[in-house]
Short mmCIF file of C-alpha atoms and ligand atoms in Angstrom, two decimals:
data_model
loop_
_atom_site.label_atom_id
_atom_site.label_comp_id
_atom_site.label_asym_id
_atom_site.label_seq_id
_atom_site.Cartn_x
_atom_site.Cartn_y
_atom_site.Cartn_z
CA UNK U 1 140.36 117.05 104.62
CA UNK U 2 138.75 117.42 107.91
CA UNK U 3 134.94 117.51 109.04
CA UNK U 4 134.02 120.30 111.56
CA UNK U 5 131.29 118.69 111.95
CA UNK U 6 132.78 115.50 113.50
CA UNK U 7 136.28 115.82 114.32
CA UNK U 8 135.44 113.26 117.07
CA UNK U 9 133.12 110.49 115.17
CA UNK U 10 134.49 108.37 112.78
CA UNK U 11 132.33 105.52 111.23
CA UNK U 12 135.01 103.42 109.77
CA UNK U 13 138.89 103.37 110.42
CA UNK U 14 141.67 101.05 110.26
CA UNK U 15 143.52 100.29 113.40
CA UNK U 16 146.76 99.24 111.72
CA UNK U 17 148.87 98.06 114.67
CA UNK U 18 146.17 96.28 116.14
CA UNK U 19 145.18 94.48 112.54
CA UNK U 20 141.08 95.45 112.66
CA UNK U 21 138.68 97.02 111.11
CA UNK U 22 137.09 100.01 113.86
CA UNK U 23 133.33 100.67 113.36
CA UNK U 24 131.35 103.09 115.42
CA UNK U 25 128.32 101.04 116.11
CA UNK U 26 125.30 102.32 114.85
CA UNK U 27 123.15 100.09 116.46
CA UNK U 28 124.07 101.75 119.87
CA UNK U 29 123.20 105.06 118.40
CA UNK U 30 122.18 107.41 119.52
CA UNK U 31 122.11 105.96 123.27
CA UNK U 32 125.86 105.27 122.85
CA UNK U 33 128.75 106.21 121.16
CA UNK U 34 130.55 102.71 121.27
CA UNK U 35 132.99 101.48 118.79
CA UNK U 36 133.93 97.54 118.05
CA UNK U 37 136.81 95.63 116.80
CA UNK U 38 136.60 93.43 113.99
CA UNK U 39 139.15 90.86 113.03
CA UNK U 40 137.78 88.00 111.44
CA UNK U 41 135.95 87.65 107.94
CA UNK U 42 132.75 86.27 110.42
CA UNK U 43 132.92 89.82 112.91
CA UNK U 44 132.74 91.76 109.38
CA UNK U 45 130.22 90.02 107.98
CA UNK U 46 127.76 90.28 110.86
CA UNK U 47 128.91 94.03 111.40
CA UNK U 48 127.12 94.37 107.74
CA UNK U 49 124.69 92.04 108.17
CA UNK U 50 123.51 93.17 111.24
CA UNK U 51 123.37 96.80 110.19
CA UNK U 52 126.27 98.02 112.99
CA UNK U 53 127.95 99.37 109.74
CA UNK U 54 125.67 100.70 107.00
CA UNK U 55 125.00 103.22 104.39
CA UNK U 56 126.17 101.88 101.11
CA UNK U 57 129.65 104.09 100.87
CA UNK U 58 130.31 102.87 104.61
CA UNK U 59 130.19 99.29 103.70
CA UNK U 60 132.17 99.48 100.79
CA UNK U 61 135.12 101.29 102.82
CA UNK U 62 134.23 98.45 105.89
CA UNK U 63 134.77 95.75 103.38
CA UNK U 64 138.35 97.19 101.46
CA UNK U 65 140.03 97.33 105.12
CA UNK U 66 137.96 93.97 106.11
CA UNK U 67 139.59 92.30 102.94
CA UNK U 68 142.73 93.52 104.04
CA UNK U 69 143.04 92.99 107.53
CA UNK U 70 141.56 89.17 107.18
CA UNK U 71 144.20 87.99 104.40
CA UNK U 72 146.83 90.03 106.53
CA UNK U 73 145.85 87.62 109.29
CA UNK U 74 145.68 84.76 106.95
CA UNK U 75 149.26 85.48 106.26
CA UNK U 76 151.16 83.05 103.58
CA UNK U 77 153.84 84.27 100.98
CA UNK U 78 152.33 81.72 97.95
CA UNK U 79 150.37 84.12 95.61
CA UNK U 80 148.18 81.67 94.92
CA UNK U 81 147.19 80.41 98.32
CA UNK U 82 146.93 84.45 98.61
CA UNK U 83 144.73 84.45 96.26
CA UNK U 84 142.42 81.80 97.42
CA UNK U 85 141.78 83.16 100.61
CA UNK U 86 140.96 86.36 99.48
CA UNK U 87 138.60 84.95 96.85
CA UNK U 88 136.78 82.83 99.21
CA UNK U 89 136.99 86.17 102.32
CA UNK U 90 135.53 88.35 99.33
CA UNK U 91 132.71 85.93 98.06
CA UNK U 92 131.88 85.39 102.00
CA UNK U 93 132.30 89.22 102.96
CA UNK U 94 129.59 90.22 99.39
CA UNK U 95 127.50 87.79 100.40
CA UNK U 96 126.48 89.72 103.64
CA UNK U 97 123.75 92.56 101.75
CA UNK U 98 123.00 92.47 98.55
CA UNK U 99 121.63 95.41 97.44
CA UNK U 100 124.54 98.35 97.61
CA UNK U 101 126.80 97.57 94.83
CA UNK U 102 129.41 99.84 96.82
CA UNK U 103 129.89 96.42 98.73
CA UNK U 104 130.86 94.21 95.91
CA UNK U 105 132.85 96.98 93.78
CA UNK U 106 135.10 97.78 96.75
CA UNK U 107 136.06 93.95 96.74
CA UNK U 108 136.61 93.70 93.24
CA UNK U 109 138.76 97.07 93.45
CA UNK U 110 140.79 95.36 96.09
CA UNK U 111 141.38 91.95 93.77
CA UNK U 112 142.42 94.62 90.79
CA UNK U 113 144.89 95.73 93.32
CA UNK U 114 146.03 92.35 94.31
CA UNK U 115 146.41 91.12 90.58
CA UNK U 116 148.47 94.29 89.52
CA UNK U 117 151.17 93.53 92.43
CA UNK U 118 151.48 89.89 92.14
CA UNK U 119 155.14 89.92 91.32
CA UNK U 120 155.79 91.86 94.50
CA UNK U 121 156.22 90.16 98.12
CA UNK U 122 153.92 89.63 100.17
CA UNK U 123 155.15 92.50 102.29
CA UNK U 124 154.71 94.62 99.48
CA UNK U 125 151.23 93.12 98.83
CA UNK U 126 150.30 94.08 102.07
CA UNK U 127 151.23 97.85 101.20
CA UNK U 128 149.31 98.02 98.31
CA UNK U 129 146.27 96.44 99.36
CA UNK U 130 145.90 98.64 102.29
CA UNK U 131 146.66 101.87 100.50
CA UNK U 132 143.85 100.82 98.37
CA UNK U 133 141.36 100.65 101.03
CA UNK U 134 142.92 103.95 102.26
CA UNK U 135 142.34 105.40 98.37
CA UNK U 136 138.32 104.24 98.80
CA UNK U 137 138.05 105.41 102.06
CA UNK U 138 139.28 109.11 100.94
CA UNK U 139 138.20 109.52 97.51
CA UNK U 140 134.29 108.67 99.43
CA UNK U 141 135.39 111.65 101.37
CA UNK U 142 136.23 114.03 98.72
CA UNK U 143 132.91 112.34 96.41
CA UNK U 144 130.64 113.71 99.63
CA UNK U 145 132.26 117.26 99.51
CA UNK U 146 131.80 117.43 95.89
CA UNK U 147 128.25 115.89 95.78
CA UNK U 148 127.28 118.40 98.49
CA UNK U 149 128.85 121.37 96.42
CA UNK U 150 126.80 120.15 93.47
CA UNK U 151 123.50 119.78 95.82
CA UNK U 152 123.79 122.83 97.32
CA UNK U 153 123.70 124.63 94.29
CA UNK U 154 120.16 123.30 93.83
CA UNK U 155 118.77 124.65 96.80
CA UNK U 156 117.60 128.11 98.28
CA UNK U 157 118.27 128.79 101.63
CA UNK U 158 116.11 128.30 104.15
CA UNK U 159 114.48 125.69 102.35
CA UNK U 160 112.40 122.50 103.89
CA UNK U 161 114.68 119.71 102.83
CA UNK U 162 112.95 116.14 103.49
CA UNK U 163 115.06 113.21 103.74
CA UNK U 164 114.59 109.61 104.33
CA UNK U 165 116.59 107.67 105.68
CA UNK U 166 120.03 108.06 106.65
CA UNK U 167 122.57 108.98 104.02
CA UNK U 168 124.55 111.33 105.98
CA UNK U 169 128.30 111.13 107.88
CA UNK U 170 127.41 107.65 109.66
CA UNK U 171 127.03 106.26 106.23
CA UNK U 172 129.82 107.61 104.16
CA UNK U 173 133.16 108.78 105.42
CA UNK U 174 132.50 112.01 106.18
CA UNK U 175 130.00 114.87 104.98
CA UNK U 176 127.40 111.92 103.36
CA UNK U 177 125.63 111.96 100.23
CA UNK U 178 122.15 113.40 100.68
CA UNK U 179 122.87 115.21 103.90
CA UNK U 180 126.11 116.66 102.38
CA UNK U 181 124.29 120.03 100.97
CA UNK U 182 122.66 120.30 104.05
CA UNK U 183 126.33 120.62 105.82
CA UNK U 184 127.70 122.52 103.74
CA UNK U 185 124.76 124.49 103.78
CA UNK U 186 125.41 125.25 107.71
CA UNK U 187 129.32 126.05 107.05
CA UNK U 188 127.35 129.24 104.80
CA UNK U 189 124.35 129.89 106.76
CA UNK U 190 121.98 128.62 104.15
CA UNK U 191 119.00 127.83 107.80
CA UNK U 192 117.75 124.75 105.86
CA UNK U 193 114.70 123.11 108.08
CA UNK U 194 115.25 119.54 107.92
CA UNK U 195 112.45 116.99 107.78
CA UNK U 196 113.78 113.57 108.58
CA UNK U 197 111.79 110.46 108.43
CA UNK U 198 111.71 107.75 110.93
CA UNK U 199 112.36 105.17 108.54
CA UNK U 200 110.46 101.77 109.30
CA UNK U 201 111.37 99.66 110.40
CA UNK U 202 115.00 99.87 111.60
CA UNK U 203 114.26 103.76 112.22
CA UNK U 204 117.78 105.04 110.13
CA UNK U 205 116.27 108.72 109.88
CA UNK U 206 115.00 108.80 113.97
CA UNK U 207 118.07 107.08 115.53
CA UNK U 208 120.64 108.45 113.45
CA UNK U 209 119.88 111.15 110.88
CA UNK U 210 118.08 113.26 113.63
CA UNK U 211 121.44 112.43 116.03
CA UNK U 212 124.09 113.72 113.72
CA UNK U 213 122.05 116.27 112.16
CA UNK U 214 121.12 117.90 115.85
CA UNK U 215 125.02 117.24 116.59
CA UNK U 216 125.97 119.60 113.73
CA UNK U 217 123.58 122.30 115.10
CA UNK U 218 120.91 121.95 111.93
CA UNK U 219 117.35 122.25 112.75
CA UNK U 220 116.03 119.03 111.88
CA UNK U 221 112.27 117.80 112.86
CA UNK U 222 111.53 113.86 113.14
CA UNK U 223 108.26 112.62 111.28
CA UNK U 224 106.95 109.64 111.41
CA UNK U 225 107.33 107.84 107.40
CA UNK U 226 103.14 108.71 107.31
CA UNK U 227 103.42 111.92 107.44
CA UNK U 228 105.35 112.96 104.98
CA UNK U 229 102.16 113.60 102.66
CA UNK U 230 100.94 116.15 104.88
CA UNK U 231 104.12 117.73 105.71
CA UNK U 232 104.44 118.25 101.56
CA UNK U 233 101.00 119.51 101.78
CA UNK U 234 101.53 121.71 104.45
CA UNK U 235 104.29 123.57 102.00
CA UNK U 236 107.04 122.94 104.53
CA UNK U 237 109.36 120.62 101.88
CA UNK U 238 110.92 122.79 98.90
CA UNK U 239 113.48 119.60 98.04
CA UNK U 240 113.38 116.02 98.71
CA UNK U 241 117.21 115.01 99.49
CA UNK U 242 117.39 110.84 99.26
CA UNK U 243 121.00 108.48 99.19
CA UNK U 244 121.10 105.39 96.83
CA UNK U 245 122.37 102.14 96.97
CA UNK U 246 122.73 101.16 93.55
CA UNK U 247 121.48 103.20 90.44
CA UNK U 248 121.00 101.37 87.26
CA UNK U 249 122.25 102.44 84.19
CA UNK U 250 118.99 104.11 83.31
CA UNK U 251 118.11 106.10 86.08
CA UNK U 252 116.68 103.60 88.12
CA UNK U 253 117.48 104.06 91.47
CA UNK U 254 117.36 101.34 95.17
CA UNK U 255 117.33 103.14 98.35
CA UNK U 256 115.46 102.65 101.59
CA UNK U 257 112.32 100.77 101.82
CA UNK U 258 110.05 103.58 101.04
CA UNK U 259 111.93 106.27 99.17
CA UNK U 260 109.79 105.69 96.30
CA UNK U 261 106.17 106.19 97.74
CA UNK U 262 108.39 109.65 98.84
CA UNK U 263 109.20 110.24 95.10
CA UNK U 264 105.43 109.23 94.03
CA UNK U 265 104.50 111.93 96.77
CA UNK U 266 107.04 114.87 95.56
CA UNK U 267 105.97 114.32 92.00
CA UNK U 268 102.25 114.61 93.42
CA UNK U 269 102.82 117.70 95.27
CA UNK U 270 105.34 119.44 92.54
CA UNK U 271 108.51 118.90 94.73
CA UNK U 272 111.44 117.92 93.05
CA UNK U 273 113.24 114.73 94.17
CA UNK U 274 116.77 114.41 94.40
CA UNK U 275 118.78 111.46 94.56
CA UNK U 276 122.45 111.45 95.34
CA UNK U 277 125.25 109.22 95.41
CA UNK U 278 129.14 108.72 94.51
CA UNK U 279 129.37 107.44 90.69
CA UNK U 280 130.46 103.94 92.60
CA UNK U 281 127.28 104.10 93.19
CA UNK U 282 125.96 103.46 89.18
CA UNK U 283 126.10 100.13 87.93
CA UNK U 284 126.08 99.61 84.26
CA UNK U 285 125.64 95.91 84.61
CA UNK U 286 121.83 96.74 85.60
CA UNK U 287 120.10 98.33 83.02
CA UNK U 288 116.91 99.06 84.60
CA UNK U 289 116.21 98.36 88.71
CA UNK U 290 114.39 95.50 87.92
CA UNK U 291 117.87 93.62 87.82
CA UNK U 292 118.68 95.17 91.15
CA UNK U 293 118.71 92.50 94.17
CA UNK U 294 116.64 93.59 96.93
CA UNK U 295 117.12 92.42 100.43
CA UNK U 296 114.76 90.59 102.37
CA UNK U 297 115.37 90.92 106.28
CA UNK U 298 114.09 88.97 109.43
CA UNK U 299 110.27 89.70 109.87
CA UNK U 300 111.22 90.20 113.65
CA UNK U 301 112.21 94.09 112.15
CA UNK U 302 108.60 94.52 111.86
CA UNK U 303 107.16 92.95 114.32
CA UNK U 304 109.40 93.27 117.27
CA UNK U 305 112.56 95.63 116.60
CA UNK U 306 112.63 98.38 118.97
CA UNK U 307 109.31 97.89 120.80
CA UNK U 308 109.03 97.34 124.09
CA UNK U 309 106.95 94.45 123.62
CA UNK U 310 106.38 92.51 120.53
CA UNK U 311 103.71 94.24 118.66
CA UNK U 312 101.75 92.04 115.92
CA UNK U 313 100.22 88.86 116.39
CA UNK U 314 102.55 85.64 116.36
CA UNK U 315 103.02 83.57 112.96
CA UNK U 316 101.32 86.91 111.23
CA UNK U 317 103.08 86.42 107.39
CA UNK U 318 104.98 89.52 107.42
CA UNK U 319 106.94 91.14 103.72
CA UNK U 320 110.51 93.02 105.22
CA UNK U 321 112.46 93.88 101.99
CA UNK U 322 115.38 96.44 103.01
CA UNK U 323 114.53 98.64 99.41
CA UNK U 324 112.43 99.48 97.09
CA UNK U 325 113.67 101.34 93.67
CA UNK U 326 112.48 104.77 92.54
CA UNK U 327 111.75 104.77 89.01
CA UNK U 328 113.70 107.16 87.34
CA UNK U 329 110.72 109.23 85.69
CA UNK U 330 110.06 110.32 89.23
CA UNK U 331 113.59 111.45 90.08
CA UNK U 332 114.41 115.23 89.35
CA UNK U 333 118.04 115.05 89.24
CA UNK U 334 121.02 112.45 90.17
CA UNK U 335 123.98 114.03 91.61
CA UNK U 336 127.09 112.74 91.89
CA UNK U 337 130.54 114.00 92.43
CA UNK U 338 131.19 114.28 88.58
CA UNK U 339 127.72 116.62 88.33
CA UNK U 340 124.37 117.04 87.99
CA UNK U 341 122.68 114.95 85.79
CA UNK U 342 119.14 115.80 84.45
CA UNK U 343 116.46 113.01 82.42
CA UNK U 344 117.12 111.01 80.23
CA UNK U 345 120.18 109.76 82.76
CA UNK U 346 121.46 107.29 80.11
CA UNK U 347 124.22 109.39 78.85
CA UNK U 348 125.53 110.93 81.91
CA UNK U 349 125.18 107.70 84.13
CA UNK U 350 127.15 106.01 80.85
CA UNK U 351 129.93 108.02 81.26
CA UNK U 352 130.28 108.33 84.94
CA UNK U 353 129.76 104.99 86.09
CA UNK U 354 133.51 103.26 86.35
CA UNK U 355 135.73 102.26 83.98
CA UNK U 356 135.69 98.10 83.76
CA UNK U 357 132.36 97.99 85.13
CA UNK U 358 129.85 97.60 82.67
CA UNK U 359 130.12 94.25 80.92
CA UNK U 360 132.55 92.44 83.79
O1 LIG F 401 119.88 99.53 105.25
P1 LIG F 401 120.78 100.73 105.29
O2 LIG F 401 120.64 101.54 106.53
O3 LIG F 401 122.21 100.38 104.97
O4 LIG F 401 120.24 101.62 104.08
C1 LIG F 401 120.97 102.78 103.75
C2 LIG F 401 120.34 103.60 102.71
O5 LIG F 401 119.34 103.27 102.13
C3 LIG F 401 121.09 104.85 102.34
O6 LIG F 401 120.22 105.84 101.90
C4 LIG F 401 122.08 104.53 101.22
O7 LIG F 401 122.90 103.45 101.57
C5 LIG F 401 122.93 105.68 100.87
S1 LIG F 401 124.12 106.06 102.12
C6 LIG F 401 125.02 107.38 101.59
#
């Protein structure tokens, strides 16, 4: 499958001869396209950590090839020192954000890998574990086109689509989740007008939903995360179009720090609200998002990050958590690339989320 869109751009790839893990750097965006080795289990984990490689899809695929390339490195031919190493790379490696579950099921794919091929050598390990991350990597890619067939079909063109944050190319492996309709919607001429949110505080929807949307020739408009009330108001927004990071089995969905004051607005103005994600997106272990772990980041995001000059008073107390969840009475419809589901979600989210999952 190839991406018109960005034949040029890719977010996450494995550079096989040269044994690392290739992320475009997102921090750099949109100033600069630069892209960065990683090699050790420490380079991956601050490449999460620090947000170079995000979006929850993106991290998942950044952690299969990470897991890879560092027990590649590690080398040995003993399964069981094999073993160890990637035990202790993957507990390290999950341990970098907590809240997409993408992260932690991509790890435990690749040690469901490891365990079926123990009998092989370790040459032959080495196959299988990369062909895995190779398997994640593509079957994101074919989730986004589906999920974007699926979203499309909800939408009229030349609808106001708002979005927050960025779940788009830069955070999947290619066509995104909640941006997918919107490029497939360009391929047919659908004219959507895009409303993208900044996104406090680490400004996902001004840096980089607004750069690859304007790249693909979409007519997108930047907003600052206030204004989306009066931008609903206005009558401009017909959809709202959000990612996820982990939806619980009930509906329940984490995305972006303030997705769900978005939902609470959509419901207030009659909009509906649209969240969508790959089905490795549902955990059945979480029954409601109360379970879900949200992130707390460094109150320098709030106070500092991408000012010019610090701009709150020193030793203010400052609250930075990465998500919030959108309770799923709010959310119109969840769409994944097995369909459209509608409330209740039980059901659907029962029987799409993976097999093994629930109960591990
Ligand atoms: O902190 P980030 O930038 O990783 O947060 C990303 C999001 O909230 C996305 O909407 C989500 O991961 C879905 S990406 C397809």
């Amino acid at each position: 499958m190839t991406n018109e869109f960005f034949p040029d751009l890719r977010t996450v790839r494995l550079d096989e001869p040269g044994g690392a893990v290739v992320i475009l750097d997102q921090t750099r965006l949109p100033g600069e396209e630069t892209y960065v080795e990683l090699r050790t289990p420490e380079q991956i984990w601050e490449a999460i950590r620090e947000l170079k490689v995000r979006g929850a899809p993106a991290i998942g695929v950044t952690a299969a090839y990470g897991i890879y390339v560092c027990c590649r490195r590690a080398g040995g031919s003993c399964f069981d020192d094999l073993c160890e190493t990637f035990d202790r790379t993957a507990a390290y490696l999950a341990s970098s954000r907590p809240t997409a579950v993408n992260l932690s099921a991509a790890l435990e794919r690749m040690r469901n890998c490891l365990l079926a091929h123990r009998d092989e050598p370790a040459a032959g390990i080495w196959d299988r574990l990369r062909d895995e991350a190779e398997a994640i990597r593509r079957e994101d890619a074919t989730a986004c086109r589906q999920i974007g067939e699926y979203g499309l079909s909800l939408l009229e063109p030349g609808a106001g689509i708002l979005t927050h944050c960025n779940a788009g190319h830069l955070a999947t492996s290619e066509y995104g989740t909640a941006l997918a309709p919107l490029y497939l919607g360009q391929e047919r001429g659908y004219g959507f007008r895009v409303y993208a949110d900044e996104t406090r505080p680490l400004l996902q929807g001004a840096r980089l939903t607004s750069y690859e949307l304007m790249r693909a020739g979409i007519d997108v408009t930047l907003i600052c995360d206030n204004m989306a009330s009066l931008v609903m108001s206005e009558g401009r927004v017909q959809a709202v179009l959000v990612g996820c990071d982990r939806i619980a089995a009930n509906g329940d969905a984490a995305n972006k720090i303030g997705t769900s004051g978005v939902a609470v607005l959509a419901r207030h103005y009659g909009i509906p609200f649209y969240v969508l994600g790959p089905t490795s997106t549902i955990d059945a272990d979480c029954p409601t998002g109360a379970s879900i772990p949200i992130e707390q980041r460094d109150p320098a995001e709030v106070t500092e990050a991408h000012y010019a000059q610090r701009m709150a008073p020193r030793n203010v107390k400052v609250y930075n958590p990465a998500f919030d969840v959108t309770p799923c009475d709010l959310i119109t419809a969840i769409v994944t690339e097995r369909g459209i589901a509608r409330p209740p979600f039980d059901d659907a989210l029962r029987a799409w989320s993976l097999p093994g999952r629930a109960g591990r």
